[in-house]
Amino acid sequence: MDRPMRLGIAGLGTVGASLARLIASNKDAYALRAGRPIELVAVTARDRSKDRGVDLSGVQWFDDPVALASHAEIDLFVELVGGAEGAAFDSVKAALNRGLPVVTANKALLAHHGVQLAKLAQRKGTTIFFEAAAAGGIPIIKTMREGLRGNKVSRVYGILNGTCNYMLTRMEREGIAFDDCLKDAQRLGYAEADPTFDIGGFDAAHKLALLTSLAFGCEIDLDSIFIEGIAAVTTEDIEAAADLGYRIKLLAVAQRTESGIEQRVHPTMIPAYSALAQVDGVTNAVAVDTDLLGSILLVGPGAGGSATASAVLSDVLDAARGVSMPAFGLEPASLAPYKRARMRAHEGGYYIRLSVLDRVGAFASIARRMAENEISLESIVQRKRDGAGERDAAPVILITHETTEAAVRKALDAVSKDGHLKSEPRMVRIEALD
Amino acid sequence: MDRPMRLGIAGLGTVGASLARLIASNKDAYALRAGRPIELVAVTARDRSKDRGVDLSGVQWFDDPVALASHAEIDLFVELVGGAEGAAFDSVKAALNRGLPVVTANKALLAHHGVQLAKLAQRKGTTIFFEAAAAGGIPIIKTMREGLRGNKVSRVYGILNGTCNYMLTRMEREGIAFDDCLKDAQRLGYAEADPTFDIGGFDAAHKLALLTSLAFGCEIDLDSIFIEGIAAVTTEDIEAAADLGYRIKLLAVAQRTESGIEQRVHPTMIPAYSALAQVDGVTNAVAVDTDLLGSILLVGPGAGGSATASAVLSDVLDAARGVSMPAFGLEPASLAPYKRARMRAHEGGYYIRLSVLDRVGAFASIARRMAENEISLESIVQRKRDGAGERDAAPVILITHETTEAAVRKALDAVSKDGHLKSEPRMVRIEALD
């Protein structure tokens, strides 16, 4: 068996502590799987005295991640500090500059600086691994970088945020309104005190940015992602979707189109009978459409200390086996520039919910606006009036055939201006899964 | 960029020809992904003159796979001949003996000789890759060997045979009887003229044997697998399952139990709302339960030339990147002997369908036999009488709580001997998915 691989871990939070415990308690098993012993020799953490359920007395403590990455006698640097800048960025650069392979779970770091770090790794003849940075315990990075390498990807999409999926699942099952559901999720620890990063769709967007690069061999472009969170989703929409044979999920989608690559995160209606629609609670899922395979779907835990540790361990053991791979599948110089497809050019079906005032000609006027924008309708449902406040208005649901985002926005603007609506129109994009 | 990787392909059937075409038409893309050009330099095939949609004029032809594997100037040998013995076995051994890495799609070869070949590969300092040997285009081998390497697996299970799943899906959707469905599947090319290997469960068992070794770090033991095919599944069972909230799938399951590792392939009832139950037609799916992850599920195409080629390509490009990995995750000497758990010790719920003669006391007698074997019942449904031939008997469905295979077999033997049944009792195992 080869000489041990000496590990330095920066950050002993939930994931780091879990990793340290696993390495200590599975010494023999991991040595067999790695082909050599894995030894934790150096760490950093804010609090040295905290009980992390593992004996760290023989391990060297460093004051900060950069010092560890720069000076520790290690063969692999594991960055679990978090954040796109500061200690995380600086320590990863320091480790790569020494030619050390790096394992990180840091989606923000990679979404902002991934290509730059991949270039640095290549110049230094080493590798940066990041299985844990997207979809937690689902091995989607390895699958896309290695397993689907013979394929040409046309679309990658999935449920990448557990908080949103948990909330949408409960809103659907229990008919709870968004605000109440959020309070409950916060109480139970499924949502942060400031939930914006999750429910606003930003977390999913960071993960999508990485998958886009792997899928299409292009540079990362987080800023080009169209993002719409779940805060405006109502139980009325969820119920209406169910009546029509759909469920609403926050999907993150990257798709090759004629004008470029679309990247978008938004509440999405998908067929209720699809496997993806059965993905409930905090579970994540990623689907990839390719030329050779048609579609594959991976479902699993998206977060949590042990699921994330599982992903980090897969990278650690790859590094121990000497696996060396460009971070995004291609040498960074070969990544194509990201060519953005505008959201207004997006093509798809749309769900539209209108609260239509009880007036002669209102519906004819709405139908005309749709026709003017060349939107043809697959179904029209007048729903029962759902509240006391809606006595003078009737909810009308339209499902469009494939049309464009621009046409829908224009039509809805015109309908709003015509003055037949009691409240702002609601719109949810429909994703075709086959 | 490194020097080219020279490829020899033995066997230019559907998969081999598809692979040759892909390598020719994606030259630049694959060179970027592999970090070096991939060149097809040698082939074998029975018919040299057949048009395979690719120019093979610059390629060296060999008379047989062993000659190619022994003498061609190649860096990688791809075995697509098929069969557990003969040319496939001999050529793979010849290539490994030269120290060449081998890529194969041959489940029979590996299920019978996998450990022996892994040992030979290790002795010669090379690797045998077999992503295409189980679940076709789903990257389950890589996922288990590398992606889940930090985990302890408790169960791996899935839908591994497309023919069976296609037939069960059609029987369910269209209410067609097994024999008619089989004829139709044969006519449409979804089932072979001799369908035994598929519908008898043997194909799924071969694939399961490989997954068991990867999951539990043990030697392969194809002969210990309990196998029951789908030929006895009736539309009555499928309908009764649906009424009770289940669907019937041919599952292959390997599971760690107290007495050893269970390996079994049989028709199985799973909850209708589960993601696995949505896997229809020729699609395959594999789920893995582990300590760190809970569960992950992979769904995708299980067969077909291009899906299989996708898996072969993933191995080819890994080999080109210099990835070197023990075939079954551990050095073959470290694989534990397979410790078989007997099927009679299997624990789970059971669906039992009895055609009970219209006699006083019949039901009481059945209930007593269940109680004698300590089988408690979760539900009892007396179904409507389903045919003219059944006028003197009533179909009774029992769903048991968790019990053992031995208890159920004993109880059903006793019930049969009591003479209250019009026909043989039917039994379908229920798999708990959470």
PDB file of C-alpha atoms in Angstrom, chain A residues 53-222:
ATOM      1  CA  GLY A  53     -16.940  13.965  18.786  1.00  0.00           C
ATOM      2  CA  VAL A  54     -13.473  13.107  17.530  1.00  0.00           C
ATOM      3  CA  ASP A  55     -10.020  13.137  19.107  1.00  0.00           C
ATOM      4  CA  LEU A  56      -8.067  15.958  17.452  1.00  0.00           C
ATOM      5  CA  SER A  57      -5.206  15.995  19.953  1.00  0.00           C
ATOM      6  CA  GLY A  58      -2.624  14.655  17.512  1.00  0.00           C
ATOM      7  CA  VAL A  59      -3.612  17.132  14.815  1.00  0.00           C
ATOM      8  CA  GLN A  60      -1.817  20.389  14.119  1.00  0.00           C
ATOM      9  CA  TRP A  61      -3.998  23.488  14.606  1.00  0.00           C
ATOM     10  CA  PHE A  62      -3.512  26.546  12.456  1.00  0.00           C
ATOM     11  CA  ASP A  63      -4.778  30.026  13.175  1.00  0.00           C
ATOM     12  CA  ASP A  64      -6.303  30.545   9.801  1.00  0.00           C
ATOM     13  CA  PRO A  65      -7.029  28.691   6.546  1.00  0.00           C
ATOM     14  CA  VAL A  66      -4.374  30.537   4.571  1.00  0.00           C
ATOM     15  CA  ALA A  67      -1.664  29.602   7.082  1.00  0.00           C
ATOM     16  CA  LEU A  68      -2.772  25.959   6.911  1.00  0.00           C
ATOM     17  CA  ALA A  69      -2.917  25.937   3.118  1.00  0.00           C
ATOM     18  CA  SER A  70       0.488  27.632   2.891  1.00  0.00           C
ATOM     19  CA  HIS A  71       2.493  25.864   5.526  1.00  0.00           C
ATOM     20  CA  ALA A  72       0.988  22.582   6.742  1.00  0.00           C
ATOM     21  CA  GLU A  73       2.728  19.370   5.718  1.00  0.00           C
ATOM     22  CA  ILE A  74      -0.203  17.998   3.798  1.00  0.00           C
ATOM     23  CA  ASP A  75      -0.941  16.248   0.496  1.00  0.00           C
ATOM     24  CA  LEU A  76      -4.508  17.558   0.121  1.00  0.00           C
ATOM     25  CA  PHE A  77      -6.269  20.733   1.238  1.00  0.00           C
ATOM     26  CA  VAL A  78      -9.988  20.568   2.090  1.00  0.00           C
ATOM     27  CA  GLU A  79     -11.720  23.949   2.142  1.00  0.00           C
ATOM     28  CA  LEU A  80     -14.918  24.010   4.210  1.00  0.00           C
ATOM     29  CA  VAL A  81     -14.800  27.630   5.318  1.00  0.00           C
ATOM     30  CA  GLY A  82     -17.397  28.952   2.897  1.00  0.00           C
ATOM     31  CA  GLY A  83     -17.864  32.299   1.194  1.00  0.00           C
ATOM     32  CA  ALA A  84     -16.844  33.469  -2.255  1.00  0.00           C
ATOM     33  CA  GLU A  85     -14.030  35.708  -1.045  1.00  0.00           C
ATOM     34  CA  GLY A  86     -11.695  36.123   1.920  1.00  0.00           C
ATOM     35  CA  ALA A  87     -10.214  33.123   3.692  1.00  0.00           C
ATOM     36  CA  ALA A  88     -11.835  30.546   1.408  1.00  0.00           C
ATOM     37  CA  PHE A  89     -10.583  32.120  -1.817  1.00  0.00           C
ATOM     38  CA  ASP A  90      -7.151  32.973  -0.434  1.00  0.00           C
ATOM     39  CA  SER A  91      -6.534  29.564   1.129  1.00  0.00           C
ATOM     40  CA  VAL A  92      -7.591  27.651  -1.982  1.00  0.00           C
ATOM     41  CA  LYS A  93      -5.255  29.813  -4.075  1.00  0.00           C
ATOM     42  CA  ALA A  94      -2.440  29.255  -1.578  1.00  0.00           C
ATOM     43  CA  ALA A  95      -2.900  25.476  -1.686  1.00  0.00           C
ATOM     44  CA  LEU A  96      -3.084  25.353  -5.487  1.00  0.00           C
ATOM     45  CA  ASN A  97      -0.002  27.558  -5.704  1.00  0.00           C
ATOM     46  CA  ARG A  98       1.865  24.877  -3.759  1.00  0.00           C
ATOM     47  CA  GLY A  99       0.638  22.309  -6.275  1.00  0.00           C
ATOM     48  CA  LEU A 100      -1.666  20.675  -3.732  1.00  0.00           C
ATOM     49  CA  PRO A 101      -4.952  19.201  -4.885  1.00  0.00           C
ATOM     50  CA  VAL A 102      -7.951  20.935  -3.305  1.00  0.00           C
ATOM     51  CA  VAL A 103     -11.372  19.620  -2.320  1.00  0.00           C
ATOM     52  CA  THR A 104     -14.062  22.191  -1.657  1.00  0.00           C
ATOM     53  CA  ALA A 105     -17.803  22.221  -0.997  1.00  0.00           C
ATOM     54  CA  ASN A 106     -18.003  25.930  -1.725  1.00  0.00           C
ATOM     55  CA  LYS A 107     -20.501  26.736  -4.481  1.00  0.00           C
ATOM     56  CA  ALA A 108     -20.154  30.500  -4.074  1.00  0.00           C
ATOM     57  CA  LEU A 109     -16.373  30.359  -4.443  1.00  0.00           C
ATOM     58  CA  LEU A 110     -16.653  28.275  -7.620  1.00  0.00           C
ATOM     59  CA  ALA A 111     -19.578  30.166  -9.111  1.00  0.00           C
ATOM     60  CA  HIS A 112     -17.546  33.366  -8.806  1.00  0.00           C
ATOM     61  CA  HIS A 113     -13.971  32.189  -9.349  1.00  0.00           C
ATOM     62  CA  GLY A 114     -14.214  28.632 -10.650  1.00  0.00           C
ATOM     63  CA  VAL A 115     -12.548  29.137 -14.008  1.00  0.00           C
ATOM     64  CA  GLN A 116      -9.753  31.225 -12.512  1.00  0.00           C
ATOM     65  CA  LEU A 117      -9.090  28.516  -9.918  1.00  0.00           C
ATOM     66  CA  ALA A 118      -9.232  25.776 -12.542  1.00  0.00           C
ATOM     67  CA  LYS A 119      -6.631  27.684 -14.549  1.00  0.00           C
ATOM     68  CA  LEU A 120      -4.394  28.050 -11.525  1.00  0.00           C
ATOM     69  CA  ALA A 121      -4.771  24.330 -10.758  1.00  0.00           C
ATOM     70  CA  GLN A 122      -3.813  23.440 -14.303  1.00  0.00           C
ATOM     71  CA  ARG A 123      -0.774  25.720 -14.304  1.00  0.00           C
ATOM     72  CA  LYS A 124       0.397  24.028 -11.117  1.00  0.00           C
ATOM     73  CA  GLY A 125      -0.343  20.533 -12.430  1.00  0.00           C
ATOM     74  CA  THR A 126      -2.987  19.798  -9.816  1.00  0.00           C
ATOM     75  CA  THR A 127      -6.765  19.469  -9.477  1.00  0.00           C
ATOM     76  CA  ILE A 128      -9.666  21.162  -7.724  1.00  0.00           C
ATOM     77  CA  PHE A 129     -12.550  18.841  -6.778  1.00  0.00           C
ATOM     78  CA  PHE A 130     -16.026  20.096  -5.838  1.00  0.00           C
ATOM     79  CA  GLU A 131     -18.537  17.232  -5.767  1.00  0.00           C
ATOM     80  CA  ALA A 132     -20.221  18.686  -2.669  1.00  0.00           C
ATOM     81  CA  ALA A 133     -20.798  22.110  -4.240  1.00  0.00           C
ATOM     82  CA  ALA A 134     -23.982  21.130  -6.104  1.00  0.00           C
ATOM     83  CA  ALA A 135     -26.866  18.891  -5.071  1.00  0.00           C
ATOM     84  CA  GLY A 136     -25.114  17.733  -1.880  1.00  0.00           C
ATOM     85  CA  GLY A 137     -24.901  13.974  -1.723  1.00  0.00           C
ATOM     86  CA  ILE A 138     -25.907  13.348  -5.351  1.00  0.00           C
ATOM     87  CA  PRO A 139     -22.739  12.588  -7.344  1.00  0.00           C
ATOM     88  CA  ILE A 140     -23.795  14.900 -10.158  1.00  0.00           C
ATOM     89  CA  ILE A 141     -20.416  16.582 -10.669  1.00  0.00           C
ATOM     90  CA  LYS A 142     -18.667  13.253 -11.263  1.00  0.00           C
ATOM     91  CA  THR A 143     -21.570  12.053 -13.391  1.00  0.00           C
ATOM     92  CA  MET A 144     -21.427  15.088 -15.653  1.00  0.00           C
ATOM     93  CA  ARG A 145     -17.645  15.453 -15.730  1.00  0.00           C
ATOM     94  CA  GLU A 146     -16.887  11.769 -16.236  1.00  0.00           C
ATOM     95  CA  GLY A 147     -19.955   9.571 -16.603  1.00  0.00           C
ATOM     96  CA  LEU A 148     -21.584  11.516 -19.444  1.00  0.00           C
ATOM     97  CA  ARG A 149     -18.347  12.608 -21.087  1.00  0.00           C
ATOM     98  CA  GLY A 150     -19.170  10.922 -24.390  1.00  0.00           C
ATOM     99  CA  ASN A 151     -22.463  12.795 -24.639  1.00  0.00           C
ATOM    100  CA  LYS A 152     -23.572  16.116 -26.011  1.00  0.00           C
ATOM    101  CA  VAL A 153     -25.855  17.683 -23.398  1.00  0.00           C
ATOM    102  CA  SER A 154     -28.915  19.625 -24.526  1.00  0.00           C
ATOM    103  CA  ARG A 155     -30.376  20.448 -21.107  1.00  0.00           C
ATOM    104  CA  VAL A 156     -29.593  20.017 -17.435  1.00  0.00           C
ATOM    105  CA  TYR A 157     -32.276  20.791 -14.892  1.00  0.00           C
ATOM    106  CA  GLY A 158     -33.316  19.955 -11.416  1.00  0.00           C
ATOM    107  CA  ILE A 159     -34.513  20.637  -7.931  1.00  0.00           C
ATOM    108  CA  LEU A 160     -31.389  22.106  -6.351  1.00  0.00           C
ATOM    109  CA  ASN A 161     -32.695  23.797  -3.214  1.00  0.00           C
ATOM    110  CA  GLY A 162     -34.051  21.698  -0.373  1.00  0.00           C
ATOM    111  CA  THR A 163     -35.625  24.587   1.526  1.00  0.00           C
ATOM    112  CA  CYS A 164     -37.788  25.594  -1.437  1.00  0.00           C
ATOM    113  CA  ASN A 165     -38.778  22.035  -2.192  1.00  0.00           C
ATOM    114  CA  TYR A 166     -39.651  21.399   1.441  1.00  0.00           C
ATOM    115  CA  MET A 167     -41.853  24.485   1.503  1.00  0.00           C
ATOM    116  CA  LEU A 168     -43.593  23.774  -1.801  1.00  0.00           C
ATOM    117  CA  THR A 169     -44.222  20.183  -0.668  1.00  0.00           C
ATOM    118  CA  ARG A 170     -45.846  21.328   2.571  1.00  0.00           C
ATOM    119  CA  MET A 171     -47.843  24.085   0.873  1.00  0.00           C
ATOM    120  CA  GLU A 172     -49.192  21.437  -1.489  1.00  0.00           C
ATOM    121  CA  ARG A 173     -49.894  18.692   1.048  1.00  0.00           C
ATOM    122  CA  GLU A 174     -51.254  20.848   3.833  1.00  0.00           C
ATOM    123  CA  GLY A 175     -52.619  23.861   1.956  1.00  0.00           C
ATOM    124  CA  ILE A 176     -50.541  26.241   4.115  1.00  0.00           C
ATOM    125  CA  ALA A 177     -49.884  29.751   2.799  1.00  0.00           C
ATOM    126  CA  PHE A 178     -46.326  30.741   1.931  1.00  0.00           C
ATOM    127  CA  ASP A 179     -45.716  33.019   4.936  1.00  0.00           C
ATOM    128  CA  ASP A 180     -46.973  30.499   7.489  1.00  0.00           C
ATOM    129  CA  CYS A 181     -45.004  27.752   5.815  1.00  0.00           C
ATOM    130  CA  LEU A 182     -41.838  29.841   5.929  1.00  0.00           C
ATOM    131  CA  LYS A 183     -42.257  30.576   9.650  1.00  0.00           C
ATOM    132  CA  ASP A 184     -42.718  26.879  10.309  1.00  0.00           C
ATOM    133  CA  ALA A 185     -39.708  25.949   8.185  1.00  0.00           C
ATOM    134  CA  GLN A 186     -37.600  28.463  10.107  1.00  0.00           C
ATOM    135  CA  ARG A 187     -38.810  27.080  13.437  1.00  0.00           C
ATOM    136  CA  LEU A 188     -37.891  23.540  12.316  1.00  0.00           C
ATOM    137  CA  GLY A 189     -34.485  24.554  10.979  1.00  0.00           C
ATOM    138  CA  TYR A 190     -35.296  23.950   7.298  1.00  0.00           C
ATOM    139  CA  ALA A 191     -35.011  27.658   6.495  1.00  0.00           C
ATOM    140  CA  GLU A 192     -32.515  30.280   7.672  1.00  0.00           C
ATOM    141  CA  ALA A 193     -33.484  33.305   9.765  1.00  0.00           C
ATOM    142  CA  ASP A 194     -32.757  35.322   6.600  1.00  0.00           C
ATOM    143  CA  PRO A 195     -34.182  32.960   3.999  1.00  0.00           C
ATOM    144  CA  THR A 196     -33.536  35.159   0.948  1.00  0.00           C
ATOM    145  CA  PHE A 197     -30.603  33.156  -0.420  1.00  0.00           C
ATOM    146  CA  ASP A 198     -32.731  30.002  -0.527  1.00  0.00           C
ATOM    147  CA  ILE A 199     -36.272  31.134  -1.300  1.00  0.00           C
ATOM    148  CA  GLY A 200     -35.078  33.860  -3.642  1.00  0.00           C
ATOM    149  CA  GLY A 201     -33.547  31.169  -5.869  1.00  0.00           C
ATOM    150  CA  PHE A 202     -29.952  32.365  -5.442  1.00  0.00           C
ATOM    151  CA  ASP A 203     -28.639  29.159  -3.879  1.00  0.00           C
ATOM    152  CA  ALA A 204     -30.049  27.121  -6.761  1.00  0.00           C
ATOM    153  CA  ALA A 205     -28.549  29.618  -9.222  1.00  0.00           C
ATOM    154  CA  HIS A 206     -25.042  29.179  -7.785  1.00  0.00           C
ATOM    155  CA  LYS A 207     -25.307  25.419  -8.222  1.00  0.00           C
ATOM    156  CA  LEU A 208     -26.789  25.783 -11.697  1.00  0.00           C
ATOM    157  CA  ALA A 209     -23.881  27.994 -12.766  1.00  0.00           C
ATOM    158  CA  LEU A 210     -21.502  25.059 -12.102  1.00  0.00           C
ATOM    159  CA  LEU A 211     -23.691  22.486 -13.841  1.00  0.00           C
ATOM    160  CA  THR A 212     -23.998  24.740 -16.888  1.00  0.00           C
ATOM    161  CA  SER A 213     -20.241  24.863 -17.305  1.00  0.00           C
ATOM    162  CA  LEU A 214     -19.943  21.076 -16.987  1.00  0.00           C
ATOM    163  CA  ALA A 215     -22.886  20.459 -19.322  1.00  0.00           C
ATOM    164  CA  PHE A 216     -21.872  22.758 -22.138  1.00  0.00           C
ATOM    165  CA  GLY A 217     -18.113  23.060 -21.743  1.00  0.00           C
ATOM    166  CA  CYS A 218     -18.414  26.810 -21.279  1.00  0.00           C
ATOM    167  CA  GLU A 219     -17.240  29.370 -18.782  1.00  0.00           C
ATOM    168  CA  ILE A 220     -19.276  30.036 -15.647  1.00  0.00           C
ATOM    169  CA  ASP A 221     -21.639  32.996 -15.761  1.00  0.00           C
ATOM    170  CA  LEU A 222     -23.629  33.353 -12.570  1.00  0.00           C
TER     171      LEU A 222
END
